[in-house]
Tab-separated table of C-alpha atoms and ligand atoms in Angstrom:
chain	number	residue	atom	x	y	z
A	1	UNK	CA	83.996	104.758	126.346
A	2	UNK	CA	86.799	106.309	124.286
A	3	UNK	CA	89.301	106.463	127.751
A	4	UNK	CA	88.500	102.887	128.495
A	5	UNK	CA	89.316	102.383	124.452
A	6	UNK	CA	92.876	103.835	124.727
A	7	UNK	CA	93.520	101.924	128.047
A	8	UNK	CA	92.349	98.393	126.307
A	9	UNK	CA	94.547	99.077	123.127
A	10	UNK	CA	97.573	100.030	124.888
A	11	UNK	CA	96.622	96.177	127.692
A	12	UNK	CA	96.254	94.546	124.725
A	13	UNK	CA	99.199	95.770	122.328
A	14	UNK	CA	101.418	94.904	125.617
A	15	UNK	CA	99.780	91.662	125.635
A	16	UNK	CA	100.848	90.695	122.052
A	17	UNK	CA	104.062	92.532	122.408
A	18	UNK	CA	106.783	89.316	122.226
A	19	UNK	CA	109.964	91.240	122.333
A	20	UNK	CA	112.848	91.720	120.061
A	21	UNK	CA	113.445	88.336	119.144
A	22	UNK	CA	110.876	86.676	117.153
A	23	UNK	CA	110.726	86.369	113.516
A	24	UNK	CA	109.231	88.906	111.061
A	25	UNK	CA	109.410	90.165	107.471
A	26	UNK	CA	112.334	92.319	107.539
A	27	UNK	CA	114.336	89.238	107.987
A	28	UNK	CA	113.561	88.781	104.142
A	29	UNK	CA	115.763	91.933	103.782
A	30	UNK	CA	119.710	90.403	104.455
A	31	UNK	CA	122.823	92.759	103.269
A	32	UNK	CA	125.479	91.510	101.560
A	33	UNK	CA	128.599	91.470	104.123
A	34	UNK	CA	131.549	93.096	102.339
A	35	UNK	CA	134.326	93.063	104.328
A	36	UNK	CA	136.067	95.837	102.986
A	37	UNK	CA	133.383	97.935	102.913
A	38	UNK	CA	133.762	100.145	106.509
A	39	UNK	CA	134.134	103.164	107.230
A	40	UNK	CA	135.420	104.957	110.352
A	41	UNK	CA	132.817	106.076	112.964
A	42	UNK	CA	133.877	108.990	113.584
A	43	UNK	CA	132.544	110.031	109.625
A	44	UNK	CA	128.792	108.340	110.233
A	45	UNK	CA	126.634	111.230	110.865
A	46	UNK	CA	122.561	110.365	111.770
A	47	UNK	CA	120.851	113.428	110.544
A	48	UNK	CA	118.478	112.645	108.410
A	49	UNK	CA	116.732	115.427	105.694
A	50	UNK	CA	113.372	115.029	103.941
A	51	UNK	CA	110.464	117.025	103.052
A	52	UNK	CA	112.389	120.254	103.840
A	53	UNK	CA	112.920	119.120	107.471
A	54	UNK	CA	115.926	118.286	108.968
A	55	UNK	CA	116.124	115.579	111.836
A	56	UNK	CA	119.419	114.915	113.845
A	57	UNK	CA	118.218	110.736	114.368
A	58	UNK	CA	116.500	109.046	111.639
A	59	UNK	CA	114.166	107.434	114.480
A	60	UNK	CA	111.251	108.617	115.750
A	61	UNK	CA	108.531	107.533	118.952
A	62	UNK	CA	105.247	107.172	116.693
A	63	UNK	CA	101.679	107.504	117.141
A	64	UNK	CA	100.385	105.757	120.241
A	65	UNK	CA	97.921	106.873	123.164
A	66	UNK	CA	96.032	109.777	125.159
A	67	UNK	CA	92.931	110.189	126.398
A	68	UNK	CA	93.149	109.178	129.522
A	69	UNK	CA	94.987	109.886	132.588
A	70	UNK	CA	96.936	106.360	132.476
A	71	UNK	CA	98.113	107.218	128.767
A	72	UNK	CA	98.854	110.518	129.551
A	73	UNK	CA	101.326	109.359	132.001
A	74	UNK	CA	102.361	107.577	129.368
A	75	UNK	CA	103.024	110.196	126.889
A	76	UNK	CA	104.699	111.887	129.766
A	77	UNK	CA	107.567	109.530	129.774
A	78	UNK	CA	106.936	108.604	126.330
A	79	UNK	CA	108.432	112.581	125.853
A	80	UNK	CA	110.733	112.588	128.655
A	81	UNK	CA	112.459	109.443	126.666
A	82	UNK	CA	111.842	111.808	123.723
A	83	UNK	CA	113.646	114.801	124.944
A	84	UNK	CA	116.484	112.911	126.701
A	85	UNK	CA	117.343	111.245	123.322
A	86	UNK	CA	116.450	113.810	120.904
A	87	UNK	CA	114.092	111.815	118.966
A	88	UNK	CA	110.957	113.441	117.067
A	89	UNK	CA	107.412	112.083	118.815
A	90	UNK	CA	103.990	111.939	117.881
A	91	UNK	CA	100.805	111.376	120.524
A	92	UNK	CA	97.813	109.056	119.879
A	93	UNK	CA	94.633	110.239	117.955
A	94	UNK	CA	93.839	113.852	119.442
A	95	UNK	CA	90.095	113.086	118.684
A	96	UNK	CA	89.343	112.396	122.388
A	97	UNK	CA	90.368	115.839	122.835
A	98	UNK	CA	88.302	116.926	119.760
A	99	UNK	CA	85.371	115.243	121.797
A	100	UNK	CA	86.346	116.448	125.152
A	101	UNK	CA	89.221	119.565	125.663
A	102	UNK	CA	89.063	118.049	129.552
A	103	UNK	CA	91.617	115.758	128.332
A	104	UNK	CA	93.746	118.186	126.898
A	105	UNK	CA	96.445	117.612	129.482
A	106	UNK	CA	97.124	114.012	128.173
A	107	UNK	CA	98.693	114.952	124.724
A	108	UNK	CA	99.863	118.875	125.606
A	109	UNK	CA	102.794	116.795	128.163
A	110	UNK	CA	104.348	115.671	125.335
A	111	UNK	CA	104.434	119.188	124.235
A	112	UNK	CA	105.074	120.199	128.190
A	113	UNK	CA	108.351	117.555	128.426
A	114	UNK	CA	109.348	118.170	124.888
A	115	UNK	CA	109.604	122.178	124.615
A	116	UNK	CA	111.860	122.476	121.474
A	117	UNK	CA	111.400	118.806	120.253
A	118	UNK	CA	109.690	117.887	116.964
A	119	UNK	CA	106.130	116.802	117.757
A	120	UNK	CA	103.565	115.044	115.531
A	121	UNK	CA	99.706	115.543	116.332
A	122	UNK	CA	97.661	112.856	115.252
A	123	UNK	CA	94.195	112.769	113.705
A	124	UNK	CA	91.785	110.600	111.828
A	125	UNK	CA	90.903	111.489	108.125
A	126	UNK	CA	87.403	112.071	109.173
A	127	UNK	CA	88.686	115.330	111.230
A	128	UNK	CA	87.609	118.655	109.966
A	129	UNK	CA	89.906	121.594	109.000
A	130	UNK	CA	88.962	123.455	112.207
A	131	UNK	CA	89.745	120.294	114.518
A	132	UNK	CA	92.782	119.579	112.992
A	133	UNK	CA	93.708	123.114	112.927
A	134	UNK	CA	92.858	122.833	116.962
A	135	UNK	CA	95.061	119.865	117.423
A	136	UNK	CA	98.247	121.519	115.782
A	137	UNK	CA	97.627	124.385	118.499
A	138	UNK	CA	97.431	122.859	121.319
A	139	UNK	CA	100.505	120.668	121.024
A	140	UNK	CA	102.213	123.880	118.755
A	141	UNK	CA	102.745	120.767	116.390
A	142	UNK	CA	105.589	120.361	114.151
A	143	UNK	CA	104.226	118.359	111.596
A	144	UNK	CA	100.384	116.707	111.607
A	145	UNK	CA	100.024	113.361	111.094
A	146	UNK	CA	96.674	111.341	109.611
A	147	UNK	CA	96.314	108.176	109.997
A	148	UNK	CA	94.781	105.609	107.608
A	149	UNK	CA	93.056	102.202	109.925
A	150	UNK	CA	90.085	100.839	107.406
A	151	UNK	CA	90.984	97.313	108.623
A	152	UNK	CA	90.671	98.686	112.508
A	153	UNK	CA	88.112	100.869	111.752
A	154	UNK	CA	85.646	97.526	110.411
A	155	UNK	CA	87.097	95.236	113.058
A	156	UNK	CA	86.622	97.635	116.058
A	157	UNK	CA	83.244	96.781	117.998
A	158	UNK	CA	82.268	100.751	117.615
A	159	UNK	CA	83.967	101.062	114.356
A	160	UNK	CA	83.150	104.011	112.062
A	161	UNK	CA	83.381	102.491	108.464
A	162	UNK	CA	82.071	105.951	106.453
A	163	UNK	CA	85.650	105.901	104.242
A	164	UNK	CA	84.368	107.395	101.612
A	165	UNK	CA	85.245	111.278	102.157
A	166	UNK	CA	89.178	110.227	103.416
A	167	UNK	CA	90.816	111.672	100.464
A	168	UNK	CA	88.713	114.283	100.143
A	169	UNK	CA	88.912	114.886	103.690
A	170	UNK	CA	92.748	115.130	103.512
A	171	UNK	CA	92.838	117.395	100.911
A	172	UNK	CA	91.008	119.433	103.111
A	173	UNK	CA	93.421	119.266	106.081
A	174	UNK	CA	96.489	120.096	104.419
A	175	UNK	CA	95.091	123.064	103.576
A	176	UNK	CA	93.557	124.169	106.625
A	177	UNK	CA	97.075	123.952	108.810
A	178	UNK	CA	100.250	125.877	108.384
A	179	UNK	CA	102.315	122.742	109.334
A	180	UNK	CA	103.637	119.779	107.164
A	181	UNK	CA	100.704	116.846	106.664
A	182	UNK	CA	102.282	112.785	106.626
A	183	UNK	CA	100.355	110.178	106.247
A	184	UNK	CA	100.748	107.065	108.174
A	185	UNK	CA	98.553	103.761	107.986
A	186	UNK	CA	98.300	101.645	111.581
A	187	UNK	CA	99.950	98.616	111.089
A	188	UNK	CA	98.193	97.314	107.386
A	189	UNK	CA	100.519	99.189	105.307
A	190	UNK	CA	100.885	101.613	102.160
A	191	UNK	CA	100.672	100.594	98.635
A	192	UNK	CA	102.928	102.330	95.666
A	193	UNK	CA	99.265	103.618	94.664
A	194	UNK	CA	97.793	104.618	97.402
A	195	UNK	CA	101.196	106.862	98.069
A	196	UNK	CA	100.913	108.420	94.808
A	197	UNK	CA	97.481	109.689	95.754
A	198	UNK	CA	98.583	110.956	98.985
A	199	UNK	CA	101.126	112.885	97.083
A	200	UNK	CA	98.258	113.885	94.588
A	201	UNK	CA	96.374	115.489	97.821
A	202	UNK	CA	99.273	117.686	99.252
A	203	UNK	CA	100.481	115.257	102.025
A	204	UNK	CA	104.456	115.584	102.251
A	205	UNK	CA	105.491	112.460	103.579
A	206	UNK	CA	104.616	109.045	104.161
A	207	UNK	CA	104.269	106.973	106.642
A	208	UNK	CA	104.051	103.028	105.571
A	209	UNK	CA	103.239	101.671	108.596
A	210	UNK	CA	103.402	97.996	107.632
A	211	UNK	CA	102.488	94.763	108.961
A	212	UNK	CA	105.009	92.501	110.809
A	213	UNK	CA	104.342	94.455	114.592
A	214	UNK	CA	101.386	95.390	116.439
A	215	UNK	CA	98.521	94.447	114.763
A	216	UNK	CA	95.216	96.238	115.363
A	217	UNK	CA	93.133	93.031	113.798
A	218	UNK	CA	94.223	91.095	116.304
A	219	UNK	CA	93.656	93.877	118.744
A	220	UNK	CA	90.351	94.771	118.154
A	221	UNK	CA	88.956	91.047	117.694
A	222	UNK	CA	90.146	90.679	121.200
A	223	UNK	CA	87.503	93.494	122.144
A	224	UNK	CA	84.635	91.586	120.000
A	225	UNK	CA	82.361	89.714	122.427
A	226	UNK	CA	80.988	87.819	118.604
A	227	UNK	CA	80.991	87.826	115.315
A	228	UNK	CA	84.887	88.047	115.019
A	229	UNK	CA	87.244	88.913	112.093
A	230	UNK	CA	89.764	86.866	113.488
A	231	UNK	CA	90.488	85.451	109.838
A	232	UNK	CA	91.886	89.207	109.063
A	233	UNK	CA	94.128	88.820	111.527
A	234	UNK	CA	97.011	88.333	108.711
A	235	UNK	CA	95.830	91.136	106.478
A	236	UNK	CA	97.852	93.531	104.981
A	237	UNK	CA	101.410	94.374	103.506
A	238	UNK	CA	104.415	93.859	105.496
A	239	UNK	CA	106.911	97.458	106.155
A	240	UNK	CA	109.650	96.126	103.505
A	241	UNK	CA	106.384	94.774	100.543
A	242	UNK	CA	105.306	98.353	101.579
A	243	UNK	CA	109.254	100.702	100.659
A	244	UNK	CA	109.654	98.342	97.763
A	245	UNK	CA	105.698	99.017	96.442
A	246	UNK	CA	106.207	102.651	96.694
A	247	UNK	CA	109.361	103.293	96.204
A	248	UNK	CA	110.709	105.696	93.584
A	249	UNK	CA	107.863	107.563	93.684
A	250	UNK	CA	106.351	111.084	94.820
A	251	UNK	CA	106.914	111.076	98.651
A	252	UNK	CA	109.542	110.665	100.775
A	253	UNK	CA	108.753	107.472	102.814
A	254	UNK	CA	109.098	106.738	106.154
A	255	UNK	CA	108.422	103.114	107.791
A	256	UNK	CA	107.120	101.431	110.551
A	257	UNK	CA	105.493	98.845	111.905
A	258	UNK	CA	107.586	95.640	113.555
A	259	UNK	CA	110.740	97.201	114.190
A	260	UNK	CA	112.280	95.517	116.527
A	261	UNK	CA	115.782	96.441	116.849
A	262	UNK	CA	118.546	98.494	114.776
A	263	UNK	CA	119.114	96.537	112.511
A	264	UNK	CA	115.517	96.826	111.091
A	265	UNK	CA	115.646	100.573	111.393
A	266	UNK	CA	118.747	99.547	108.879
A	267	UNK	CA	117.179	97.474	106.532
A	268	UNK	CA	114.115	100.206	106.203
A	269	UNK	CA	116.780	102.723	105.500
A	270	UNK	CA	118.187	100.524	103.166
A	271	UNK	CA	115.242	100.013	101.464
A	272	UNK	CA	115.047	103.604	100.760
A	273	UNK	CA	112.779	104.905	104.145
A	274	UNK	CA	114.106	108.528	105.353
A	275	UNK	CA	113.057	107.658	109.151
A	276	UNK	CA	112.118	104.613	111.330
A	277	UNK	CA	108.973	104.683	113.595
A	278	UNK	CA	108.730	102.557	116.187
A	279	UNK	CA	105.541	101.945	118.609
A	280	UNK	CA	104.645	98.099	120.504
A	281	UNK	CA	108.846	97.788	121.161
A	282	UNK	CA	108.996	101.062	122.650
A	283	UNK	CA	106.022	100.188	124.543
A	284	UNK	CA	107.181	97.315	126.341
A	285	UNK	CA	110.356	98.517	127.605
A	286	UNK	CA	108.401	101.415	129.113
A	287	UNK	CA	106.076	99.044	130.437
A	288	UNK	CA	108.946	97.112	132.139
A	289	UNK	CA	111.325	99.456	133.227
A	290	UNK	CA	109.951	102.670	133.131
A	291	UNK	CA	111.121	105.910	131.496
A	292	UNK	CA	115.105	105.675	132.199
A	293	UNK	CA	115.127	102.200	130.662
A	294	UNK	CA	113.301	103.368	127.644
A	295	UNK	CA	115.587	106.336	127.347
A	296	UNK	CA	118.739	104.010	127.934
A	297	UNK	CA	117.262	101.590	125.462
A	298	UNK	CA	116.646	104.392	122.311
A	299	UNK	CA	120.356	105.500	123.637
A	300	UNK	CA	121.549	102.186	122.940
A	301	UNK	CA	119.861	101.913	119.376
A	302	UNK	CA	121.341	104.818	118.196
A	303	UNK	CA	124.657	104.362	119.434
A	304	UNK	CA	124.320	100.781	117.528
A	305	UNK	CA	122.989	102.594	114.307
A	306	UNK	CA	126.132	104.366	114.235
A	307	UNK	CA	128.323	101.633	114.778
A	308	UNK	CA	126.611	99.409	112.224
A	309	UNK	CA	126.515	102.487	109.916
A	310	UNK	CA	130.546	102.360	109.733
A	311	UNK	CA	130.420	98.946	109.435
A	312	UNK	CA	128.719	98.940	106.468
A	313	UNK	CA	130.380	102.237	104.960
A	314	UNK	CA	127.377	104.453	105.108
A	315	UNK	CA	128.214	107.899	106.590
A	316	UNK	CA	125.085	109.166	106.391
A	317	UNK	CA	121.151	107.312	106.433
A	318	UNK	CA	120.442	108.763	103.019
A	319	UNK	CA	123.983	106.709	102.300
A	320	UNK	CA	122.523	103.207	103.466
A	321	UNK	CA	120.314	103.068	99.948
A	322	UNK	CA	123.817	102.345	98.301
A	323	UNK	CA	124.214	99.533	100.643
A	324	UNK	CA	123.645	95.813	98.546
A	325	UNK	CA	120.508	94.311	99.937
A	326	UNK	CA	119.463	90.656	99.043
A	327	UNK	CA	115.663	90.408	99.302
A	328	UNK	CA	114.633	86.721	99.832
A	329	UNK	CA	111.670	84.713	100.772
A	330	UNK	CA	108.192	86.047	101.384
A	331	UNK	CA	109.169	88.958	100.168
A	332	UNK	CA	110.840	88.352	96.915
A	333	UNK	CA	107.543	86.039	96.270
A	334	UNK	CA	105.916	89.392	96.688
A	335	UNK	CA	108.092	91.472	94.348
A	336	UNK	CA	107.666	88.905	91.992
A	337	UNK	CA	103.483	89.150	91.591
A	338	UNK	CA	103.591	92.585	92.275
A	339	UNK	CA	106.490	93.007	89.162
A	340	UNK	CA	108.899	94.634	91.117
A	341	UNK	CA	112.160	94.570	89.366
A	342	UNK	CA	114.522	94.205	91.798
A	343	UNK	CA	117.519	94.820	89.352
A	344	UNK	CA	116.431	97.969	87.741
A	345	UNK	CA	118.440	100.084	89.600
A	346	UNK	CA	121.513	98.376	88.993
A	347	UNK	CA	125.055	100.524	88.795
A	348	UNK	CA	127.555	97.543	89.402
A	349	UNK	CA	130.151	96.906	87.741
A	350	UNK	CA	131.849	93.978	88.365
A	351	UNK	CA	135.663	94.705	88.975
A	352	UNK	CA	135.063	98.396	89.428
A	353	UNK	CA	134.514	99.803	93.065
A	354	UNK	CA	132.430	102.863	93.630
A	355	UNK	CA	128.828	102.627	94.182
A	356	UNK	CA	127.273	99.550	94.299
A	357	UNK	CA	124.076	97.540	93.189
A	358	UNK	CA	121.343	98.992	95.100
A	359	UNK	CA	119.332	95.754	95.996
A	360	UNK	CA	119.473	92.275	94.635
A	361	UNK	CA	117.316	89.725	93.498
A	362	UNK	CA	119.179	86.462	95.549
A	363	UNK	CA	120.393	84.524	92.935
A	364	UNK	CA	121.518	87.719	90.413
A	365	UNK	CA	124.483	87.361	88.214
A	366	UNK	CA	126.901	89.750	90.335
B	1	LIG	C1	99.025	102.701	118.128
B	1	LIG	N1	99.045	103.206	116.830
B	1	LIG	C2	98.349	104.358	116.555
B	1	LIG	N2	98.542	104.996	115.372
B	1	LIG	C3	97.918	106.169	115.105
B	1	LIG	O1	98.149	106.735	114.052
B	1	LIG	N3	97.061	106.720	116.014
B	1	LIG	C4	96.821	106.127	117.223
B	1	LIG	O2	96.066	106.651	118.037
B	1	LIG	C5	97.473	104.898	117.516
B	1	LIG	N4	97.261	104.249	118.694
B	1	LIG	C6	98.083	103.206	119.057
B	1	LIG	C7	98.030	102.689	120.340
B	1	LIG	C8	98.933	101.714	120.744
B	1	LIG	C9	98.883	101.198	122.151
B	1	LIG	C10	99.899	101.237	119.831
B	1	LIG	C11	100.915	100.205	120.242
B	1	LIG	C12	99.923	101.714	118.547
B	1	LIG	C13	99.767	102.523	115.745
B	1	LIG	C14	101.247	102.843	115.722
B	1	LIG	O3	101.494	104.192	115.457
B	1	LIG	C15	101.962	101.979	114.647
B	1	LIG	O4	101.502	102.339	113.369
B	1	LIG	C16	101.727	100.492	114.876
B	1	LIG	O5	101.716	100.210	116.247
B	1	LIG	C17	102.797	99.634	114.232
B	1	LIG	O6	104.063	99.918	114.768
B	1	LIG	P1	104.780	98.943	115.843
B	1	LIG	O7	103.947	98.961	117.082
B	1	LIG	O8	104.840	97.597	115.209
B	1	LIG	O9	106.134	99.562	116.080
């Protein structure tokens, strides 16, 4: 049941997968073009630092599959990509392994085609210290992360909705394993609160994992013969609602969900995320050109992220959060009811160069 689980979400994220182009809510995130403003390329560095860790690309291949032997083949190239690019990668939800160690093989590849990479394993918060401590082993995990999917969990036909013991459950994990614990939601997002409990619990980073990309509502009504939840379909906070809710507060963030190109990997980093995740994109050119034109294509983002780095005078990603960022739209409306203020962090000085107005209302006296 599980295998043919993992083979329908990764059918059916393909299936809603449509491409770089569409719309989303990081287009409510536009910076202000200042023409003067670039630096030279040769001075943009990508390494990014957070929770004690230091990463040379603030990008990273997150959470998907394994299970069964098409997604291991996946996770294969998924690592190969990985390791030919230098970006950090996490597998799928080890708990098929938890439930059966004959599919071991399908997550330790990543570990196999990755040697000296940075690899995430991936659990539920329902996993037991000695499970997760399991999972960490077998991939000799860099960092564990747990993810958060209440919405998927009620949706999905088999779904397991005893949420209850999460936090507690957490708690529980980070201290059981000798590796660093993030916590990532699936695609519904992380609120400023919710955050500040993870932090509470011992978890070192977070993961917002936002709507705007693949959405596992829409996923997991397409597996419901009846009774849908197709009017949840729209739940939960975008990746940019999700920075601005949190940010400033006790964990380093890091965002995903609907990235679809560098320039939303920018505007997260702008809005204060250490590190981009991406999933459904990566998917899809993997899908349709196999593992060289995934690796060409995360080659291509970050030789883009550079170049729009120097463009906009940000040497480093940490650098991007003194970048001026209009937020418009949707998301304004959102900042608004959720009493955001987007001006508090002003430093401008009108007249005065040096570093500037960290984001915007549109419409702010400059
Ligand atoms: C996922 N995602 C996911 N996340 C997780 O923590 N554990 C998992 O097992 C899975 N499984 C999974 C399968 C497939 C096929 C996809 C596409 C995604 C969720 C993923 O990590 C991410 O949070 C969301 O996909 C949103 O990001 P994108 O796809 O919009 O970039």
């Amino acid at each position: 049941m599980t295998t043919t689980r993992k083979d329908a979400h990764v059918r059916l994220a393909l299936a809603q997968n449509d491409g770089p182009h569409h719309p989303g809510p990081l287009d409510d995130v536009e910076f202000v073009h200042h023409a003067l403003a670039g630096i030279d390329r040769s001075r943009v560095s990508l390494t990014t630092r957070f929770a004690g860790l230091e990463w040379p690309v603030p990008l990273y291949i997150n959470a998907m599959t394994g299970g069964s032997e098409r997604t291991g083949q996946i996770n294969r190239d998924l690592a190969i990509a990985a390791r030919e690019t230098g970006l950090p990668i996490a597998t799928g939800s080890m708990s098929p392994y938890l439930r059966d160690s004959g599919t071991a093989h399908t997550f330790a590849v990543v570990r196999d085609e990755h040697p000296t990479g940075f690899v995430m394993a991936n659990l539920n918060a329902s996993a037991g210290p000695e499970e997760a401590r399991r999972a960490v082993s077998l991939l000799r995990a860099d960092a564990l992360q747990i993810h958060l999917n209440a919405v998927q969990e009620t949706v999905m036909p088999e779904g397991d909705c005893a949420f209850g013991a999460w936090s507690t459950g957490i708690e529980r994990i980070v201290a059981a394993v000798d590796v660093p614990v993030f916590v990532k939601e699936v695609g519904f997002g992380l609120s400023g609160r919710t955050v500040d409990l993870l932090a509470e619990l011992g978890v070192r980073a977070a993961d917002v994992g936002g709507r705007g990309g693949t959405n596992f509502a829409r996923i997991e009504n397409d597996r419901r013969s009846r009774a849908d939840y197709t009017y949840l379909n729209g739940w939960g906070l975008t990746t940019p609602a999700c920075l601005l809710d949190a940010r400033g507060g006790a964990l380093p963030l890091l965002a995903s969900g609907g990235i679809r190109h560098p320039l939303d990997a920018l505007r997260c980093l702008a809005l204060g995320a250490k590190a981009v995740g991406v999933s459904g994109e990566f998917l899809s050119v993997l899908d349709e050109g196999g593992v060289s034109a995934l690796s060409e294509r995360i080659k291509c983002w970050l030789d883009q992220l550079s170049a729009l780095m120097a463009m906009l005078g940000a040497a480093t990603p940490a650098a991007l959060a003194d970048c001026d960022v209009l937020v418009v739209g949707r998301l304004r409306e959102f900042c608004t009811a959720r009493g955001i203020d987007l001006s508090a962090e002003s430093t401008i000085t009108p007249g005065v160069s040096g570093p500037s107005q960290s984001i915007h209302n549109e419409g702010d006296p400059k």
